[in-house]
Coordinates of C-alpha atoms in Angstrom, one line a residue:
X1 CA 130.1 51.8 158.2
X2 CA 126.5 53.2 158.0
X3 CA 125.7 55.5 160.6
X4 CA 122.2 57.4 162.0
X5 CA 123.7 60.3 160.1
X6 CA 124.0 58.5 156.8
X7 CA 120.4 57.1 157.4
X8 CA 119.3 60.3 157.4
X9 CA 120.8 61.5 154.5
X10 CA 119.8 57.9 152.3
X11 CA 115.8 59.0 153.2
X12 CA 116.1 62.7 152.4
X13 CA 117.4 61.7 149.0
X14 CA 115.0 59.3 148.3
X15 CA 112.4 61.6 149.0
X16 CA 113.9 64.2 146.5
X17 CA 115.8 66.0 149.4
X18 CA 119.0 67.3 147.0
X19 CA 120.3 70.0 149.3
X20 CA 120.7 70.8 153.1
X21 CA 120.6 73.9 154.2
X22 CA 122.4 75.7 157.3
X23 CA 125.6 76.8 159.5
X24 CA 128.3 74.0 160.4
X25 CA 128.3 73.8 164.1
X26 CA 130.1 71.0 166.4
X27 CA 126.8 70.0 167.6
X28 CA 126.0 68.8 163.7
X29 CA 129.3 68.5 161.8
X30 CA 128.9 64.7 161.6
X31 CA 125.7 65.3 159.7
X32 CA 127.5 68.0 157.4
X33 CA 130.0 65.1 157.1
X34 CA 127.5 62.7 156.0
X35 CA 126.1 65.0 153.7
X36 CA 128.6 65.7 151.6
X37 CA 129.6 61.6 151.6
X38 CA 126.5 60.8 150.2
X39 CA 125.8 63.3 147.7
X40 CA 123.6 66.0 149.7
X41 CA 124.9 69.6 148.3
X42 CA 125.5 71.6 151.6
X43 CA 124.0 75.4 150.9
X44 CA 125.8 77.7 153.9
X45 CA 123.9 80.8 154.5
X46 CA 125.4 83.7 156.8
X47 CA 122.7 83.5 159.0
X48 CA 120.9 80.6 161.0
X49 CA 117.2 82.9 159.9
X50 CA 118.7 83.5 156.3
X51 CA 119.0 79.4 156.6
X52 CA 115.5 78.7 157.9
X53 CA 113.9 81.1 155.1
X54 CA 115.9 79.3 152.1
X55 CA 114.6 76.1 153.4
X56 CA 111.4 77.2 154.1
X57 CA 111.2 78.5 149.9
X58 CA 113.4 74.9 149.0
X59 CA 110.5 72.7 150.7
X60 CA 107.1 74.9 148.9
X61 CA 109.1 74.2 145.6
X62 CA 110.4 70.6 146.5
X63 CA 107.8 69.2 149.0
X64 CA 110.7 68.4 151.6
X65 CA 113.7 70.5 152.8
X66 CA 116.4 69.8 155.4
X67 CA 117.9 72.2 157.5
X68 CA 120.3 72.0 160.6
X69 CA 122.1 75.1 162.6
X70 CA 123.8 74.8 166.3
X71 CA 121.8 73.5 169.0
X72 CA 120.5 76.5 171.0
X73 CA 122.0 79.8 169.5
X74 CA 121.3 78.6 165.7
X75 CA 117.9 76.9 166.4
X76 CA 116.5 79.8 168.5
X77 CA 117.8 82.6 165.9
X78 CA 115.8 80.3 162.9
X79 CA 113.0 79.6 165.1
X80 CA 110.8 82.7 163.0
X81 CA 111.1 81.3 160.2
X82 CA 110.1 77.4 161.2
X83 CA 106.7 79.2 162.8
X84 CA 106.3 80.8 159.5
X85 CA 106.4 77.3 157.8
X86 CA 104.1 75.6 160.1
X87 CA 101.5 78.0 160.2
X88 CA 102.2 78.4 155.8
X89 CA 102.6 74.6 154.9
X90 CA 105.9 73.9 154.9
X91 CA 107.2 70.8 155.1
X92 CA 110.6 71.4 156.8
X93 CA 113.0 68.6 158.3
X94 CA 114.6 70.1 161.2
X95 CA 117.9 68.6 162.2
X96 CA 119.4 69.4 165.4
X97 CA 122.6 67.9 167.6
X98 CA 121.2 68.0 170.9
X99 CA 123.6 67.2 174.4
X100 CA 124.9 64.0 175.5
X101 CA 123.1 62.1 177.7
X102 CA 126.5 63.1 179.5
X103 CA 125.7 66.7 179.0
X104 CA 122.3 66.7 180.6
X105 CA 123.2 64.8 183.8
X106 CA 126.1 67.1 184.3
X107 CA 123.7 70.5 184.2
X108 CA 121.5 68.6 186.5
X109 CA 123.6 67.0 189.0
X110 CA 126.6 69.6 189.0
X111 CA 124.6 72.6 187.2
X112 CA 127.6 73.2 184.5
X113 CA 125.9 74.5 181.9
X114 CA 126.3 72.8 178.6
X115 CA 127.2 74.6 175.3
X116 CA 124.4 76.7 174.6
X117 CA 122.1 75.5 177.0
X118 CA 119.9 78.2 178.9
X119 CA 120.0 76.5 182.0
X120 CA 116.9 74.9 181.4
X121 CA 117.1 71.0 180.1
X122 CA 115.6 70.6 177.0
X123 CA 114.6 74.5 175.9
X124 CA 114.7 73.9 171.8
X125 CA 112.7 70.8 172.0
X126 CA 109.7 72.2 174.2
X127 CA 110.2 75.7 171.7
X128 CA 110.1 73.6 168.5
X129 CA 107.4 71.1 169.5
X130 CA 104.8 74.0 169.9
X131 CA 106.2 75.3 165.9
X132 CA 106.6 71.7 164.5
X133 CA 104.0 69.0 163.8
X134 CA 106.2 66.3 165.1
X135 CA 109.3 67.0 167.7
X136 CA 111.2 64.4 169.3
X137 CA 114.6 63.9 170.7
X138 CA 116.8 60.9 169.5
X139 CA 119.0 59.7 172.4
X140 CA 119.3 55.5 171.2
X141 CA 119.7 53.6 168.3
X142 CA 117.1 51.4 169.1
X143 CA 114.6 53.5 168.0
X144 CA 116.3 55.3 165.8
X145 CA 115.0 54.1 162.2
X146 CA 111.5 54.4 163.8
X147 CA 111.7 58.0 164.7
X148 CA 113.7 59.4 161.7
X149 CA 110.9 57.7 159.1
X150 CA 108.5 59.2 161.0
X151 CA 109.5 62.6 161.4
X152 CA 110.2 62.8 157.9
X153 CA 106.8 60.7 156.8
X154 CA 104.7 63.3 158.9
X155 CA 106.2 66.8 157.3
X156 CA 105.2 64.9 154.2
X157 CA 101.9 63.7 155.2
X158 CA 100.7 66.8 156.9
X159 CA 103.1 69.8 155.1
X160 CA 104.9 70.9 158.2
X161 CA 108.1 71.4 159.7
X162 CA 108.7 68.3 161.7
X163 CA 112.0 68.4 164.5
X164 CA 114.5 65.7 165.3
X165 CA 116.9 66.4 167.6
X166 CA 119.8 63.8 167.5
X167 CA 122.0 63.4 170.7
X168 CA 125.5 64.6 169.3
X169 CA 127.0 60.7 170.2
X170 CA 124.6 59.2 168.4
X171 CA 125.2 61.2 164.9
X172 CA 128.0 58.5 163.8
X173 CA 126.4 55.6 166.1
X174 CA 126.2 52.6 163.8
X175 CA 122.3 52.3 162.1
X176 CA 122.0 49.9 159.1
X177 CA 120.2 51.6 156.0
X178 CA 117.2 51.3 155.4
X179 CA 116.1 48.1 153.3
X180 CA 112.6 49.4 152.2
X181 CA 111.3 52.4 150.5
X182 CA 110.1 55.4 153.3
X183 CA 106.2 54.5 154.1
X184 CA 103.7 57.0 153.3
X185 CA 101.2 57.8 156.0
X186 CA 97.3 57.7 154.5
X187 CA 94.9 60.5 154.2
X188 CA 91.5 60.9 156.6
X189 CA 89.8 57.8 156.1
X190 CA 86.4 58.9 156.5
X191 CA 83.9 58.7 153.6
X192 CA 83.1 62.2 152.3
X193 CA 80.0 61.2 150.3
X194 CA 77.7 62.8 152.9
X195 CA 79.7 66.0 153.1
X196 CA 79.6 66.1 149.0
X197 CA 75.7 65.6 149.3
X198 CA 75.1 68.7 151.5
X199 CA 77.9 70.8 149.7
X200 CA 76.5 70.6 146.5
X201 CA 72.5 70.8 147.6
X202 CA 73.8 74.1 149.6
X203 CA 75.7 75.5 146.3
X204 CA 72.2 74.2 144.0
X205 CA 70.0 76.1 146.3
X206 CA 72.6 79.9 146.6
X207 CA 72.3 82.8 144.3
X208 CA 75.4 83.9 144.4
X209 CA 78.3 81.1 144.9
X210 CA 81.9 81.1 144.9
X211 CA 85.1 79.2 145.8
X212 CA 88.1 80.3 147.6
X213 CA 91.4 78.0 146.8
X214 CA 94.0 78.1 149.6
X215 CA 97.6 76.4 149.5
X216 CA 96.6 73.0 151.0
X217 CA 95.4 72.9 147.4
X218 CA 99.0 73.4 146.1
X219 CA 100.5 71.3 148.7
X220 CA 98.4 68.2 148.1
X221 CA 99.4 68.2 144.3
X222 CA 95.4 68.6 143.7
X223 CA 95.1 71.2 141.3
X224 CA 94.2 69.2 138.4
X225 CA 91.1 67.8 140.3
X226 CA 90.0 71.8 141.3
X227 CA 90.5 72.6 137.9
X228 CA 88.5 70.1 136.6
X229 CA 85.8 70.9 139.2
X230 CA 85.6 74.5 139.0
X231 CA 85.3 74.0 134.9
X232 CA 82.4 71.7 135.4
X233 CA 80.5 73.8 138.6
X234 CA 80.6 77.2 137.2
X235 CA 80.6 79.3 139.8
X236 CA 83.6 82.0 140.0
X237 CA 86.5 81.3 142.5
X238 CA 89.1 83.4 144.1
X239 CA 93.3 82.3 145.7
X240 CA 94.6 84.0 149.0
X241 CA 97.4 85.2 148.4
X242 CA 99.5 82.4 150.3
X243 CA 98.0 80.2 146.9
X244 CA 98.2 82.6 144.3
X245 CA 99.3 81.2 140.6
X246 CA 97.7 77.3 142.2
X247 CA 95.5 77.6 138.9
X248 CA 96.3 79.4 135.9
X249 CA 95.5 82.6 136.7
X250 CA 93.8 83.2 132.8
X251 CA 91.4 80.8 133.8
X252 CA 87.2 81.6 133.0
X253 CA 85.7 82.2 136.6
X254 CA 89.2 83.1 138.3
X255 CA 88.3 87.0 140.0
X256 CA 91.3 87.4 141.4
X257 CA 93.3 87.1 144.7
X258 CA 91.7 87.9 147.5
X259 CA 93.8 88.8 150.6
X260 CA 91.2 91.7 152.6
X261 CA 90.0 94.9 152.2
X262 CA 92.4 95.9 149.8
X263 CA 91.5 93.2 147.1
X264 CA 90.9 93.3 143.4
X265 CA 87.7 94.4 143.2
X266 CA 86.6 91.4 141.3
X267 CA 87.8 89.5 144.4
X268 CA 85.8 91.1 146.8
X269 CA 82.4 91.0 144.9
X270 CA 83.0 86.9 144.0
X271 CA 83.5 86.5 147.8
X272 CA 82.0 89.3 149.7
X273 CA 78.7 88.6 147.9
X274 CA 78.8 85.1 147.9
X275 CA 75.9 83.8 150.0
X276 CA 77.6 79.9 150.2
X277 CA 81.3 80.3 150.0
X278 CA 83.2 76.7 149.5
X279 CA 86.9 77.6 150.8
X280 CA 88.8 74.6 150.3
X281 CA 92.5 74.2 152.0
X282 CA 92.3 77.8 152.9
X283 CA 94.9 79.4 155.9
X284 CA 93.2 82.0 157.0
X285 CA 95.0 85.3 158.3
X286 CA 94.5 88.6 159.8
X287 CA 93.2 90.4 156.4
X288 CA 90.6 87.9 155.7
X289 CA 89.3 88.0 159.6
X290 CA 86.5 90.6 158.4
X291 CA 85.4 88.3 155.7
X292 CA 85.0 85.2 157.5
X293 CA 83.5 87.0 161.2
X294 CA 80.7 88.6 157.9
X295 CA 80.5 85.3 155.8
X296 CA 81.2 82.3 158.5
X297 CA 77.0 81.1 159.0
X298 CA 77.6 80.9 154.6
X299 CA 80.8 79.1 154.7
X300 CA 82.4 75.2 154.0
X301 CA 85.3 74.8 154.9
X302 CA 87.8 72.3 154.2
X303 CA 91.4 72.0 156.0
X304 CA 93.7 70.3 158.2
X305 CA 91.6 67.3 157.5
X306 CA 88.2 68.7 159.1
X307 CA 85.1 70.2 157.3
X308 CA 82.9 72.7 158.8
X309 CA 79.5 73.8 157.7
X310 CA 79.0 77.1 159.1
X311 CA 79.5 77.9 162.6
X312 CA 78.9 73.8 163.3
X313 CA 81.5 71.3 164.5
X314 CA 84.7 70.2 162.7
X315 CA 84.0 66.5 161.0
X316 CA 86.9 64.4 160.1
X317 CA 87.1 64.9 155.9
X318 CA 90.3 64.2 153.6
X319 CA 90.7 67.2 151.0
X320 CA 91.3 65.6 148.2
X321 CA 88.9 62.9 148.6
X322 CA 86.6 65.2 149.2
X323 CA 87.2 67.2 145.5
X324 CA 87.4 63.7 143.8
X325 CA 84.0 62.6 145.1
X326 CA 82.4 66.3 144.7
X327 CA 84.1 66.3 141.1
X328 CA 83.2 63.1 140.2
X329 CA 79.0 64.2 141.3
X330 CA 79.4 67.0 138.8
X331 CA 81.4 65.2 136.3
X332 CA 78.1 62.8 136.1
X333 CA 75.8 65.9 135.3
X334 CA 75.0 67.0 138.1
X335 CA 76.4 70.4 137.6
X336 CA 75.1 72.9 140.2
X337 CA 75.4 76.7 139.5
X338 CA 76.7 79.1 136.6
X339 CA 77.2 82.6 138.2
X340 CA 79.4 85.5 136.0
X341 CA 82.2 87.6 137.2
X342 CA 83.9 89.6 135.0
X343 CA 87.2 88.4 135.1
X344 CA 90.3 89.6 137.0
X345 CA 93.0 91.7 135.5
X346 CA 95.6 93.7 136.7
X347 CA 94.4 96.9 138.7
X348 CA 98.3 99.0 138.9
X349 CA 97.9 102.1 138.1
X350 CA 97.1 102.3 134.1
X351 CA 98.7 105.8 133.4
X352 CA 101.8 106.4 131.1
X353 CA 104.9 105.8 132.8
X354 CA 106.3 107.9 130.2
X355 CA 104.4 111.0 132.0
X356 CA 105.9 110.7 135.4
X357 CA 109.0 112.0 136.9
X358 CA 108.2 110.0 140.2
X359 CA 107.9 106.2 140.7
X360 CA 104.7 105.2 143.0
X361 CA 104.0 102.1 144.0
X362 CA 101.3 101.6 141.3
X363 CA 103.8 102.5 138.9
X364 CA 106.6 100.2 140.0
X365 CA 104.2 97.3 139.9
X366 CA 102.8 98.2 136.5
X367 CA 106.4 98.3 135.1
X368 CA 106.7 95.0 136.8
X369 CA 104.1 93.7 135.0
X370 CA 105.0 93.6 131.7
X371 CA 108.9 91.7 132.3
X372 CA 107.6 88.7 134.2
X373 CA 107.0 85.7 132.1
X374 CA 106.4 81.9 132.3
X375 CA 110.4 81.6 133.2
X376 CA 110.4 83.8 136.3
X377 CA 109.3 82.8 140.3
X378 CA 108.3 86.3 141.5
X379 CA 108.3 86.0 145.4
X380 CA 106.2 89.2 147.3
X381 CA 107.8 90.4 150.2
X382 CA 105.4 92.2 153.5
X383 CA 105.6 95.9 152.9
X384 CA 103.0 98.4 151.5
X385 CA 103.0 96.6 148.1
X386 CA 102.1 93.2 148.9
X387 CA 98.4 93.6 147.8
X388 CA 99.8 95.2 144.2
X389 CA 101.9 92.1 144.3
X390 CA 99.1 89.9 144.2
X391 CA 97.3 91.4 141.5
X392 CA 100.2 90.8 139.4
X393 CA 99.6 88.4 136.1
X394 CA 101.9 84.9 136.9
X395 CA 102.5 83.3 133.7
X396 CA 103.3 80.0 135.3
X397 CA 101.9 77.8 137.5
X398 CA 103.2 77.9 141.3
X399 CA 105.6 80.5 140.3
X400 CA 104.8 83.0 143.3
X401 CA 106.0 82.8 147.0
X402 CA 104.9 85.5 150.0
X403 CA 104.5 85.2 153.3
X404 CA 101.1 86.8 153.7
X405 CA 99.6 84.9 156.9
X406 CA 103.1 84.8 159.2
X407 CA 103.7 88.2 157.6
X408 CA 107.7 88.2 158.6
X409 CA 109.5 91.1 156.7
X410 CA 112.6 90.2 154.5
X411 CA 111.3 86.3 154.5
X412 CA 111.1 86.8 150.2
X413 CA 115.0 87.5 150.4
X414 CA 116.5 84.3 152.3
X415 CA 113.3 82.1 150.4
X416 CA 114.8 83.2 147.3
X417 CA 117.9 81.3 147.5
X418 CA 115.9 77.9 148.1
X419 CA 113.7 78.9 145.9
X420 CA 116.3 79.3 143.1
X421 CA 118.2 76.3 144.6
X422 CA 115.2 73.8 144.1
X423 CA 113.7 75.2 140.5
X424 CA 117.0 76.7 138.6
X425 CA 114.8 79.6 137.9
X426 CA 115.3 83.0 137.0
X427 CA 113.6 84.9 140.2
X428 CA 112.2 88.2 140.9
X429 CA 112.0 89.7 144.6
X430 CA 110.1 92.9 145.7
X431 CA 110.8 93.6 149.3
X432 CA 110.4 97.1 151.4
X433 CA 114.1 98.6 152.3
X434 CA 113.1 97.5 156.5
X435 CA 112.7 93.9 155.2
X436 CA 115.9 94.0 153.3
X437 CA 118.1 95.5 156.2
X438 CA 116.1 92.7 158.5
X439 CA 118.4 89.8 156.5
X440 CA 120.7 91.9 154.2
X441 CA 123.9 88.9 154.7
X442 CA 121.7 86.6 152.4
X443 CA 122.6 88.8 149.2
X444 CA 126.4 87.1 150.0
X445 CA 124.5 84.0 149.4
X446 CA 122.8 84.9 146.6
X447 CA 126.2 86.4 144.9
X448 CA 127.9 83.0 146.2
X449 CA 125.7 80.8 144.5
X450 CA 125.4 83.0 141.1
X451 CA 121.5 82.9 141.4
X452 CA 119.7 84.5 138.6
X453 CA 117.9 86.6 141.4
X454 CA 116.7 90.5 140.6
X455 CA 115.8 92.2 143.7
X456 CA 113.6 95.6 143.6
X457 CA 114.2 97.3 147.0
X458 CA 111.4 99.7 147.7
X459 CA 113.5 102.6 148.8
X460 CA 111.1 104.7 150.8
X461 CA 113.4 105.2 154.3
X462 CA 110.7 103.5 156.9
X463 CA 108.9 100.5 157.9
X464 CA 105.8 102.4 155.9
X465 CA 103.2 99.3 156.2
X466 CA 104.1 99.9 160.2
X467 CA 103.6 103.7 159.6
X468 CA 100.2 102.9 157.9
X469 CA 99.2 100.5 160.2
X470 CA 99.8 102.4 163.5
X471 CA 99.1 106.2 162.2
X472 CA 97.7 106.7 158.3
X473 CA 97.1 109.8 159.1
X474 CA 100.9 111.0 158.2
X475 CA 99.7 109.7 154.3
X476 CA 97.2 112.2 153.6
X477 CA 98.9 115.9 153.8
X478 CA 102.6 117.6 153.8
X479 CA 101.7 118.6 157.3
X480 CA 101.8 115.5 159.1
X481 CA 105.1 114.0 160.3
X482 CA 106.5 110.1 159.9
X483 CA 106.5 108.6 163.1
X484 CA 110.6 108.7 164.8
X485 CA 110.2 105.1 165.7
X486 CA 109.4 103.5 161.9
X487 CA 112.5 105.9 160.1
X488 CA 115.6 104.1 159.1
X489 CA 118.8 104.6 158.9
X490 CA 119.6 105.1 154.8
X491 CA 121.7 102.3 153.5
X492 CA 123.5 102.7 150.2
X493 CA 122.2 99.7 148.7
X494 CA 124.2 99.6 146.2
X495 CA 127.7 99.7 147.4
X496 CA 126.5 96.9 150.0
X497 CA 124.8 94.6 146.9
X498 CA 128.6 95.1 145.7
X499 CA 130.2 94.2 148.8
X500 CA 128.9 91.1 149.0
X501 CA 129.6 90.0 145.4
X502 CA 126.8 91.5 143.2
X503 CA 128.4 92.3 139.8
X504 CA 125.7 94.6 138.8
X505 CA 123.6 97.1 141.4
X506 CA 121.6 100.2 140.7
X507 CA 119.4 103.1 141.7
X508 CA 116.5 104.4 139.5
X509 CA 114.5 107.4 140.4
X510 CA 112.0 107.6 137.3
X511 CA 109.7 104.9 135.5
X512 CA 111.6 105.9 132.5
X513 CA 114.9 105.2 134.0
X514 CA 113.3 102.0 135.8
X515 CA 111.6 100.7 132.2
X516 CA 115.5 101.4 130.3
X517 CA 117.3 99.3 133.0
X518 CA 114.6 96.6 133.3
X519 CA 115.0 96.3 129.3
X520 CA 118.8 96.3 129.7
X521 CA 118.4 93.7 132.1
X522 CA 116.4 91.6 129.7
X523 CA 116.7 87.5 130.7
X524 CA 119.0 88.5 133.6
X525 CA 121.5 85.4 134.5
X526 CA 123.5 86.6 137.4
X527 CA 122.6 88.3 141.0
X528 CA 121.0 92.2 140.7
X529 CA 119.5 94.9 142.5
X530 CA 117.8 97.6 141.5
X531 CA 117.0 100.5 144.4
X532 CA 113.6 102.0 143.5
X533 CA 113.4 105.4 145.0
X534 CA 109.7 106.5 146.5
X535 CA 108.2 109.0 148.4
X536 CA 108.0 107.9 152.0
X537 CA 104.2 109.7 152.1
X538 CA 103.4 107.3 149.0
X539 CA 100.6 104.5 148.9
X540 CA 98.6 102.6 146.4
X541 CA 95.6 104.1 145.2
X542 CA 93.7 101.4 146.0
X543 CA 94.9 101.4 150.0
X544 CA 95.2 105.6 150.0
X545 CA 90.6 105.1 149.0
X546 CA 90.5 103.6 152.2
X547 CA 91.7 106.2 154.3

């Protein structure tokens, strides 16, 4: 007999769904249960956040994911990284077993609380419909077929985490399957030919132009159109860092990433001096809130299905309808600007490894460098070394993750596993040692799943982006002292990679010793870590010039 649960499952693998993600609770068994039945690989993480992260990295490699943890204790422990997807692009489909109808009339008439329940009806919906584009409780199979295609229609329309929560009786309630393929929802309607006109008259008339791709870019599958644009409009362009790799990054006119103050230099000049800056499907953050408060009266901007000239009102424009019709003006001559910027390349530190006896941060990433290749998904975890991480060269196409606008530590460790899950690619994580001891149980996923994953752990004994951030000061002399509050406990990283299954774990303290056991390592095929030892007063050159 088909059930609401089997429904379920039938739509997420016709949308290309091939996994779920997330810790067996009563409150979603049945849906466990109906996963395995039809053909859904269940992925069990030791951790309801661990769980939300994979599924988070699944859905930017996949375009869907599926999660589901216990109602209350689960959902509020993954909540963090669900924000992280809404406010990054991710299309996530939340599954939760809510109460019983039962359940809820009991708290309120005899104020027996049910499992997990705060004492407040209702608490994960309200929390997850202000972190999810869509949220709605399922209590009828009436409606049922109506509200599951449309949860899962709108992650896909609008690349969000969308939340169902499914009343625990109804999981194995009778619901026929469905008997047509899942509707997709249409883009913005309104004609962009207007908005085209003025863009390129504003480009025509600047000195100095640019473009600045963001990850609605990725997330649309419109890369092909902005690469066909930015060949024909000649103006240099720049990624954040949230859409680094969306072009290939050996492409004339590409200047770098640019993610703030600490930016490839390239970067900065396309976009810092650009007197009309076109940012198209940009998220912006914290580090770009200087640019944009200096550039906004110079900017377009085109996202969430609004375009903005300047400081004026938000108009209703589709972003791909948008870069056809702008491509398609330039594609018939009309091309608009050529302005020259030398071309980005890596800015680590250029200096012999072979010379040092200590590993820096420009040093680890320059090592770093020259072992990825067009087989490996490098994901960039928050620390100090996030901005070296996105000067790094990506070989491939989409083939680096971060989490530079939520900016959650440890979120490259639990994306990794659906990450590796979804593409069956090597991958390559550089987290701080504060955001590995944030989510340390996913390496027992990792090592369960025999993932091809190498993580470099930053071993420098602090939250050190925290102890930048709050007091620099302790970066510049031998006099000044770490701040108590951002020191950590020391970990032996390798004994726990071991623990939890890693066949191979090991500490370097030299770039010589790091370039031998990266060589060794060669097309790695099973779970590793390497612990990178650095001096806790250490910083980038490029972020110590701004102190």
């Amino acid at each position: 007999m088909a059930t609401v649960a089997n429904y379920i499952v039938h739509r997420l693998r016709e949308c290309g769904v091939d996994h779920l993600f997330g810790l067996p609770a009563t409150s979603c068994a049945s849906l466990f249960d109906a996963a395995d039945a039809g053909g859904l690989e269940t992925i069990i993480t030791s951790g309801e956040l661990e769980a939300g992260y994979a599924a988070d990295g699944y859905a930017r490699k996949r375009g869907l994911s599926a999660v589901s943890v216990s109602y209350g204790v689960g959902m509020l422990s993954m909540a963090n990284a669900v924000a992280g997807a809404f406010v990054e692009r991710s299309p996530m489909l939340v599954l939760n077993g809510g109460p019983t109808k039962a359940c809820l009339e009991n708290e309120r008439q005899l104020g027996v609380l049910f499992q997990h329940s705060t004492g407040r009806l209702h608490t994960d919906l309200n929390i997850f419909r202000q972190i999810s584009y869509f949220a709605s409780r399922l209590d009828e199979t009436r409606t049922a077929a109506e509200t599951i295609d449309a949860a899962i229609a709108q992650a896909i329309r609008y690349q969000r985490p969308c939340y169902l929560e499914v009343d625990q009786d109804l999981w194995t309630a009778p619901l026929s399957p469905p008997k047509a393929k899942l509707y997709r929802l249409p883009r913005e309607a309104a004609d962009p030919a207007s908005s085209v006109k003025r863009t390129l008259s504003l480009i025509g008339a600047a000195k100095a132009p640019a473009v600045l791709l963001g990850v609605e870019v990725e997330r649309y599958g419109l890369q092909a159109t902005a690469l066909e644009l930015l060949d024909r409009l000649g103006v240099p362009y720049a990624t954040t860092a949230l859409a680094k790799s969306v072009l290939p990054e050996c492409q004339a006119g590409f200047s770098g990433v640019y993610d703030g103050d600490w930016a490839a230099k390239t970067a900065k000049t396309a976009i810092e001096e650009a007197d009309v800056l076109l940012c198209l499907g940009v998220v912006f953050g914290i580090d770009h809130r200087k640019m944009v408060e200096k550039q906004a009266d110079r900017m377009i901007r085109l996202y969430n299905d609004r375009i903005r000239f300047g400081r004026g009102d938000e108009k209703p424009c589709d972003l791909g309808g948008f870069l056809e019709c702008l491509a398609q003006s330039v594609r018939c001559g009309n091309l608009v600007h050529t302005r020259t910027i030398d071309n980005h390349t890596t800015e680590c530190d250029a200096s012999n490894s072979s010379d040092q006896t200590t590993i820096t941060h420009d040093l680890l990433f320059r090592i770093v460098d020259t072992i990825l290749d067009r087989d490996v998904h490098f994901l960039m975890d928050t620390c100090l070394g996030s901005w070296l991480g996105a000067s790094l060269r990506v070989r491939a196409l989409s083939a680096f993750t971060s989490n530079p606008v939520w900016l959650s530590i440890g979120h490259s460790v639990g994306a990794a596993i659906g990450v590796g899950v979804a593409t069956h690619q090597r991958t390559l994580i550089i987290c701080g040692d504060g955001g590995l001891q944030s989510i340390p149980q996913a390496l027992s996923t990792m090592a369960k799943l025999r993932l091809p994953v190498l993580t470099i752990v930053i071993d420098n004994g602090s939250y050190a982006i925290e102890q930048f951030l709050i007091e620099p000061g302790y970066f510049t002399g031998p006099s000044k002292r770490m701040l108590d509050y951002v020191k950590l406990n020391p970990w032996d990283y390798e004994m726990l990679a071991r623990s939890m299954g890693f066949a191979r774990a090991l500490t370097v303290r030299t770039p010589a010793e790091l370039e031998r056991e990266l060589a060794a390592l060669g097309s790695w095929s099973e779970p590793t870590l390497i612990r990178v030892i650095v001096p806790s007063s250490d910083l980038p050159a490029r972020i110590r010039a701004s102190i």
